[in-house]
Amino acid sequence: MNYKIGIVGLGLIGASIAKATKAYTHNTVFGYDIDEKTMEKAVSEGTIDRELDIDSIPEMDLLLLAVNPSVAIKFVKENPNIKGILIDLCGIKQVVSDSILPISKLRGFTYIGGHPMAGSQLGGYDNSSADMFEGASMVLVPHEGNIPIWLYNYFLGLKFNLIKTTTDSDHDRVIAYTSQLAHIVSNALVKSKTSMEHEGLSADSLKDLTRVATLDADMWTELFLGNKENLSREVDYLIEELEKYKDAIDSDDEDELKRLLVEGVESKSKMYS
């Protein structure tokens, strides 16, 4: 069956979903981006079949919001003609759900939270790819009823290898650690007074740890503050652990330092066992 897929926001994630949909499924893609040059490229390169406009929104079987949380909420509030299934692709879920779920119940469309666990430190349409989601997981947060089978099949068709369902609160609690804390640590690490002296004295360790230091400050500020309790708790955990390492180093406590290092190795092993 040919479904009509509408995508709001043709940046890295939205355009990648559009390209993957065109490359690997038989669905029709409608797209919209506020940037005119992006829209011109999306049309001329065949990333989308048609522009998504006010008149076509009710026709969508699936409407994906690949924009910041505040923009997603604003879009839903300003478009009373949404039908079918709506999925936001925001990096946090609870604050978005708190605003959109009541509207979905009032207007009668199905709302599911979503978060593709893929991306790049380089954003924007020009860095999008049809293969962005190969081997990645797609997180879905159903709020009422079951997720339609065709929706599972659609995302698997985009080369996601796992569809994980969870709740808004569990998503935000875990993502504070798996994504948000990593961005903060990376962004803070490059501020060391030694950072400008790394040339010739650094290798993959530094590259790996600083990869996501390059980020969209506006977007990540919104994501961090929208999940501040979970994220603040993870920052506290990290500070507590770092202080243990510092105390052991300052006091030349070889046994304690070795214990901490072994503990970390064992924790890593358990994570991926």
GROMACS .gro file of C-alpha atoms in nm:
model
  273
    1MET     CA    1   0.000   0.000   0.000
    2ASN     CA    2   0.118   0.351  -0.080
    3TYR     CA    3   0.101   0.572   0.228
    4LYS     CA    4   0.127   0.949   0.229
    5ILE     CA    5   0.414   1.055   0.456
    6GLY     CA    6   0.436   1.421   0.555
    7ILE     CA    7   0.760   1.556   0.701
    8VAL     CA    8   0.789   1.895   0.871
    9GLY     CA    9   1.152   2.003   0.889
   10LEU     CA   10   1.401   1.891   0.626
   11GLY     CA   11   1.720   1.914   0.825
   12LEU     CA   12   1.951   1.621   0.897
   13ILE     CA   13   1.685   1.386   1.037
   14GLY     CA   14   1.381   1.497   0.838
   15ALA     CA   15   1.561   1.495   0.503
   16SER     CA   16   1.726   1.161   0.583
   17ILE     CA   17   1.384   1.010   0.655
   18ALA     CA   18   1.252   1.157   0.331
   19LYS     CA   19   1.546   1.017   0.132
   20ALA     CA   20   1.519   0.676   0.297
   21THR     CA   21   1.144   0.669   0.235
   22LYS     CA   22   1.199   0.746  -0.133
   23ALA     CA   23   1.487   0.500  -0.166
   24TYR     CA   24   1.348   0.200   0.021
   25THR     CA   25   0.968   0.222   0.024
   26HIS     CA   26   0.684   0.285  -0.218
   27ASN     CA   27   0.531   0.569  -0.019
   28THR     CA   28   0.470   0.926  -0.130
   29VAL     CA   29   0.665   1.195   0.054
   30PHE     CA   30   0.533   1.542   0.125
   31GLY     CA   31   0.779   1.781   0.288
   32TYR     CA   32   0.808   2.130   0.427
   33ASP     CA   33   1.094   2.341   0.557
   34ILE     CA   34   1.095   2.707   0.650
   35ASP     CA   35   1.416   2.757   0.453
   36GLU     CA   36   1.339   2.826   0.086
   37LYS     CA   37   1.676   2.701  -0.042
   38THR     CA   38   1.626   2.373   0.140
   39MET     CA   39   1.283   2.334  -0.018
   40GLU     CA   40   1.426   2.406  -0.362
   41LYS     CA   41   1.692   2.137  -0.316
   42ALA     CA   42   1.444   1.885  -0.176
   43VAL     CA   43   1.217   1.929  -0.478
   44SER     CA   44   1.488   1.945  -0.744
   45GLU     CA   45   1.676   1.642  -0.604
   46GLY     CA   46   1.360   1.435  -0.567
   47THR     CA   47   1.390   1.408  -0.189
   48ILE     CA   48   1.019   1.487  -0.167
   49ASP     CA   49   0.738   1.431  -0.416
   50ARG     CA   50   0.535   1.732  -0.318
   51GLU     CA   51   0.539   2.027  -0.084
   52LEU     CA   52   0.341   1.978   0.236
   53ASP     CA   53   0.092   2.262   0.275
   54ILE     CA   54  -0.220   2.341   0.477
   55ASP     CA   55  -0.447   2.171   0.225
   56SER     CA   56  -0.248   1.846   0.214
   57ILE     CA   57  -0.199   1.802   0.590
   58PRO     CA   58  -0.536   1.623   0.639
   59GLU     CA   59  -0.441   1.374   0.365
   60MET     CA   60  -0.133   1.244   0.549
   61ASP     CA   61  -0.142   0.891   0.681
   62LEU     CA   62   0.167   0.977   0.884
   63LEU     CA   63   0.290   1.323   0.978
   64LEU     CA   64   0.646   1.343   1.114
   65LEU     CA   65   0.767   1.652   1.300
   66ALA     CA   66   1.146   1.667   1.262
   67VAL     CA   67   1.186   1.999   1.443
   68ASN     CA   68   1.272   2.133   1.787
   69PRO     CA   69   1.020   2.065   2.069
   70SER     CA   70   0.886   2.421   2.082
   71VAL     CA   71   0.836   2.427   1.705
   72ALA     CA   72   0.663   2.087   1.710
   73ILE     CA   73   0.420   2.203   1.979
   74LYS     CA   74   0.355   2.530   1.797
   75PHE     CA   75   0.288   2.345   1.470
   76VAL     CA   76   0.027   2.118   1.628
   77LYS     CA   77  -0.147   2.406   1.802
   78GLU     CA   78  -0.165   2.609   1.480
   79ASN     CA   79  -0.288   2.327   1.253
   80PRO     CA   80  -0.632   2.200   1.359
   81ASN     CA   81  -0.669   1.987   1.044
   82ILE     CA   82  -0.422   1.712   1.140
   83LYS     CA   83  -0.558   1.362   1.080
   84GLY     CA   84  -0.413   1.010   1.084
   85ILE     CA   85  -0.097   0.950   1.289
   86LEU     CA   86   0.137   1.222   1.413
   87ILE     CA   87   0.486   1.144   1.544
   88ASP     CA   88   0.723   1.403   1.682
   89LEU     CA   89   1.092   1.316   1.641
   90CYS     CA   90   1.217   1.539   1.921
   91GLY     CA   91   1.506   1.438   2.146
   92ILE     CA   92   1.294   1.473   2.460
   93LYS     CA   93   0.946   1.337   2.506
   94GLN     CA   94   0.765   1.439   2.825
   95VAL     CA   95   0.740   1.815   2.769
   96VAL     CA   96   0.628   1.756   2.410
   97SER     CA   97   0.375   1.491   2.509
   98ASP     CA   98   0.232   1.709   2.785
   99SER     CA   99   0.136   1.966   2.522
  100ILE     CA  100   0.045   1.753   2.221
  101LEU     CA  101  -0.138   1.457   2.382
  102PRO     CA  102  -0.433   1.664   2.513
  103ILE     CA  103  -0.470   1.822   2.170
  104SER     CA  104  -0.466   1.483   1.998
  105LYS     CA  105  -0.742   1.356   2.227
  106LEU     CA  106  -0.950   1.666   2.163
  107ARG     CA  107  -0.909   1.661   1.784
  108GLY     CA  108  -0.911   1.286   1.731
  109PHE     CA  109  -0.577   1.212   1.570
  110THR     CA  110  -0.330   0.950   1.693
  111TYR     CA  111  -0.018   1.087   1.863
  112ILE     CA  112   0.295   0.877   1.912
  113GLY     CA  113   0.627   1.004   2.042
  114GLY     CA  114   0.933   0.914   1.840
  115HIS     CA  115   1.310   0.944   1.852
  116PRO     CA  116   1.541   0.799   1.585
  117MET     CA  117   1.865   0.701   1.759
  118ALA     CA  118   2.091   0.820   1.481
  119GLY     CA  119   2.250   1.142   1.367
  120SER     CA  120   2.570   1.331   1.307
  121GLN     CA  121   2.757   1.624   1.456
  122LEU     CA  122   2.704   1.788   1.117
  123GLY     CA  123   2.343   1.897   1.078
  124GLY     CA  124   2.131   2.031   0.797
  125TYR     CA  125   1.987   1.906   0.470
  126ASP     CA  126   2.325   1.885   0.296
  127ASN     CA  127   2.446   1.624   0.546
  128SER     CA  128   2.137   1.405   0.522
  129SER     CA  129   2.153   1.054   0.382
  130ALA     CA  130   1.915   0.773   0.287
  131ASP     CA  131   2.136   0.535   0.486
  132MET     CA  132   2.138   0.745   0.805
  133PHE     CA  133   1.933   0.490   0.999
  134GLU     CA  134   2.098   0.168   0.887
  135GLY     CA  135   2.148  -0.048   1.197
  136ALA     CA  136   1.998   0.214   1.432
  137SER     CA  137   1.701   0.187   1.665
  138MET     CA  138   1.377   0.381   1.639
  139VAL     CA  139   1.214   0.467   1.970
  140LEU     CA  140   0.835   0.490   1.974
  141VAL     CA  141   0.621   0.609   2.264
  142PRO     CA  142   0.258   0.501   2.219
  143HIS     CA  143   0.006   0.684   2.434
  144GLU     CA  144  -0.318   0.506   2.351
  145GLY     CA  145  -0.377   0.167   2.192
  146ASN     CA  146  -0.139  -0.040   1.984
  147ILE     CA  147   0.103   0.082   1.721
  148PRO     CA  148  -0.023  -0.023   1.374
  149ILE     CA  149   0.177  -0.302   1.212
  150TRP     CA  150   0.225  -0.096   0.897
  151LEU     CA  151   0.407   0.169   1.102
  152TYR     CA  152   0.653  -0.089   1.236
  153ASN     CA  153   0.710  -0.210   0.882
  154TYR     CA  154   0.758   0.143   0.755
  155PHE     CA  155   1.042   0.220   0.998
  156LEU     CA  156   1.202  -0.119   0.945
  157GLY     CA  157   1.187  -0.039   0.575
  158LEU     CA  158   1.400   0.270   0.641
  159LYS     CA  159   1.674   0.026   0.761
  160PHE     CA  160   1.620   0.068   1.135
  161ASN     CA  161   1.709  -0.269   1.287
  162LEU     CA  162   1.513  -0.227   1.610
  163ILE     CA  163   1.185  -0.063   1.706
  164LYS     CA  164   1.188   0.002   2.080
  165THR     CA  165   0.875   0.108   2.266
  166THR     CA  166   0.894   0.292   2.595
  167THR     CA  167   0.726   0.568   2.797
  168ASP     CA  168   0.788   0.942   2.795
  169SER     CA  169   0.939   0.938   3.143
  170ASP     CA  170   1.163   0.636   3.086
  171HIS     CA  171   1.287   0.777   2.756
  172ASP     CA  172   1.385   1.109   2.911
  173ARG     CA  173   1.545   0.948   3.215
  174VAL     CA  174   1.772   0.723   3.006
  175ILE     CA  175   1.841   0.971   2.725
  176ALA     CA  176   1.980   1.214   2.984
  177TYR     CA  177   2.263   0.965   3.025
  178THR     CA  178   2.301   0.808   2.681
  179SER     CA  179   2.291   1.131   2.479
  180GLN     CA  180   2.261   1.455   2.671
  181LEU     CA  181   2.537   1.396   2.927
  182ALA     CA  182   2.770   1.282   2.648
  183HIS     CA  183   2.716   1.612   2.464
  184ILE     CA  184   2.781   1.815   2.778
  185VAL     CA  185   3.099   1.622   2.863
  186SER     CA  186   3.227   1.655   2.507
  187ASN     CA  187   3.146   2.025   2.492
  188ALA     CA  188   3.314   2.088   2.829
  189LEU     CA  189   3.621   1.876   2.753
  190VAL     CA  190   3.736   2.098   2.465
  191LYS     CA  191   3.748   2.397   2.703
  192SER     CA  192   4.058   2.262   2.878
  193LYS     CA  193   4.347   2.510   2.884
  194THR     CA  194   4.553   2.234   2.720
  195SER     CA  195   4.317   2.185   2.425
  196MET     CA  196   4.506   2.413   2.184
  197GLU     CA  197   4.824   2.212   2.236
  198HIS     CA  198   4.681   1.880   2.117
  199GLU     CA  199   4.831   1.875   1.766
  200GLY     CA  200   5.070   1.584   1.728
  201LEU     CA  201   4.991   1.465   2.077
  202SER     CA  202   4.639   1.331   2.031
  203ALA     CA  203   4.479   1.034   1.860
  204ASP     CA  204   4.145   0.857   1.846
  205SER     CA  205   4.073   0.890   2.219
  206LEU     CA  206   4.039   1.266   2.197
  207LYS     CA  207   3.857   1.254   1.864
  208ASP     CA  208   3.603   1.006   2.000
  209LEU     CA  209   3.540   1.206   2.317
  210THR     CA  210   3.508   1.541   2.140
  211ARG     CA  211   3.306   1.433   1.835
  212VAL     CA  212   2.978   1.579   1.957
  213ALA     CA  213   3.130   1.896   2.102
  214THR     CA  214   3.021   2.058   1.775
  215LEU     CA  215   2.648   2.101   1.826
  216ASP     CA  216   2.351   2.325   1.758
  217ALA     CA  217   2.354   2.540   2.072
  218ASP     CA  218   1.995   2.659   2.033
  219MET     CA  219   1.854   2.308   1.990
  220TRP     CA  220   2.058   2.146   2.266
  221THR     CA  221   1.984   2.426   2.512
  222GLU     CA  222   1.615   2.359   2.458
  223LEU     CA  223   1.663   1.984   2.495
  224PHE     CA  224   1.876   2.017   2.810
  225LEU     CA  225   1.637   2.254   2.986
  226GLY     CA  226   1.336   2.049   2.878
  227ASN     CA  227   1.485   1.751   3.061
  228LYS     CA  228   1.669   1.938   3.334
  229GLU     CA  229   1.587   1.719   3.634
  230ASN     CA  230   1.708   1.399   3.469
  231LEU     CA  231   2.012   1.567   3.318
  232SER     CA  232   2.111   1.747   3.638
  233ARG     CA  233   2.101   1.417   3.823
  234GLU     CA  234   2.334   1.256   3.568
  235VAL     CA  235   2.575   1.551   3.591
  236ASP     CA  236   2.577   1.505   3.970
  237TYR     CA  237   2.657   1.134   3.929
  238LEU     CA  238   2.949   1.217   3.700
  239ILE     CA  239   3.089   1.487   3.928
  240GLU     CA  240   3.072   1.246   4.221
  241GLU     CA  241   3.268   0.983   4.027
  242LEU     CA  242   3.525   1.232   3.897
  243GLU     CA  243   3.588   1.354   4.250
  244LYS     CA  244   3.674   0.998   4.352
  245TYR     CA  245   3.937   0.976   4.079
  246LYS     CA  246   4.077   1.317   4.170
  247ASP     CA  247   4.101   1.232   4.539
  248ALA     CA  248   4.285   0.908   4.462
  249ILE     CA  249   4.530   1.088   4.231
  250ASP     CA  250   4.590   1.379   4.472
  251SER     CA  251   4.661   1.141   4.759
  252ASP     CA  252   4.877   0.899   4.554
  253ASP     CA  253   4.636   0.623   4.652
  254GLU     CA  254   4.741   0.357   4.404
  255ASP     CA  255   4.506   0.090   4.534
  256GLU     CA  256   4.200   0.317   4.522
  257LEU     CA  257   4.282   0.446   4.176
  258LYS     CA  258   4.327   0.094   4.046
  259ARG     CA  259   3.999  -0.010   4.211
  260LEU     CA  260   3.815   0.275   4.038
  261LEU     CA  261   3.965   0.185   3.701
  262VAL     CA  262   3.878  -0.184   3.736
  263GLU     CA  263   3.528  -0.086   3.846
  264GLY     CA  264   3.491   0.118   3.528
  265VAL     CA  265   3.614  -0.165   3.309
  266GLU     CA  266   3.367  -0.404   3.469
  267SER     CA  267   3.081  -0.155   3.429
  268LYS     CA  268   3.160  -0.114   3.060
  269SER     CA  269   3.163  -0.493   3.018
  270LYS     CA  270   2.820  -0.521   3.181
  271MET     CA  271   2.679  -0.244   2.957
  272TYR     CA  272   2.748  -0.438   2.638
  273SER     CA  273   2.724  -0.797   2.757
   0.00000   0.00000   0.00000
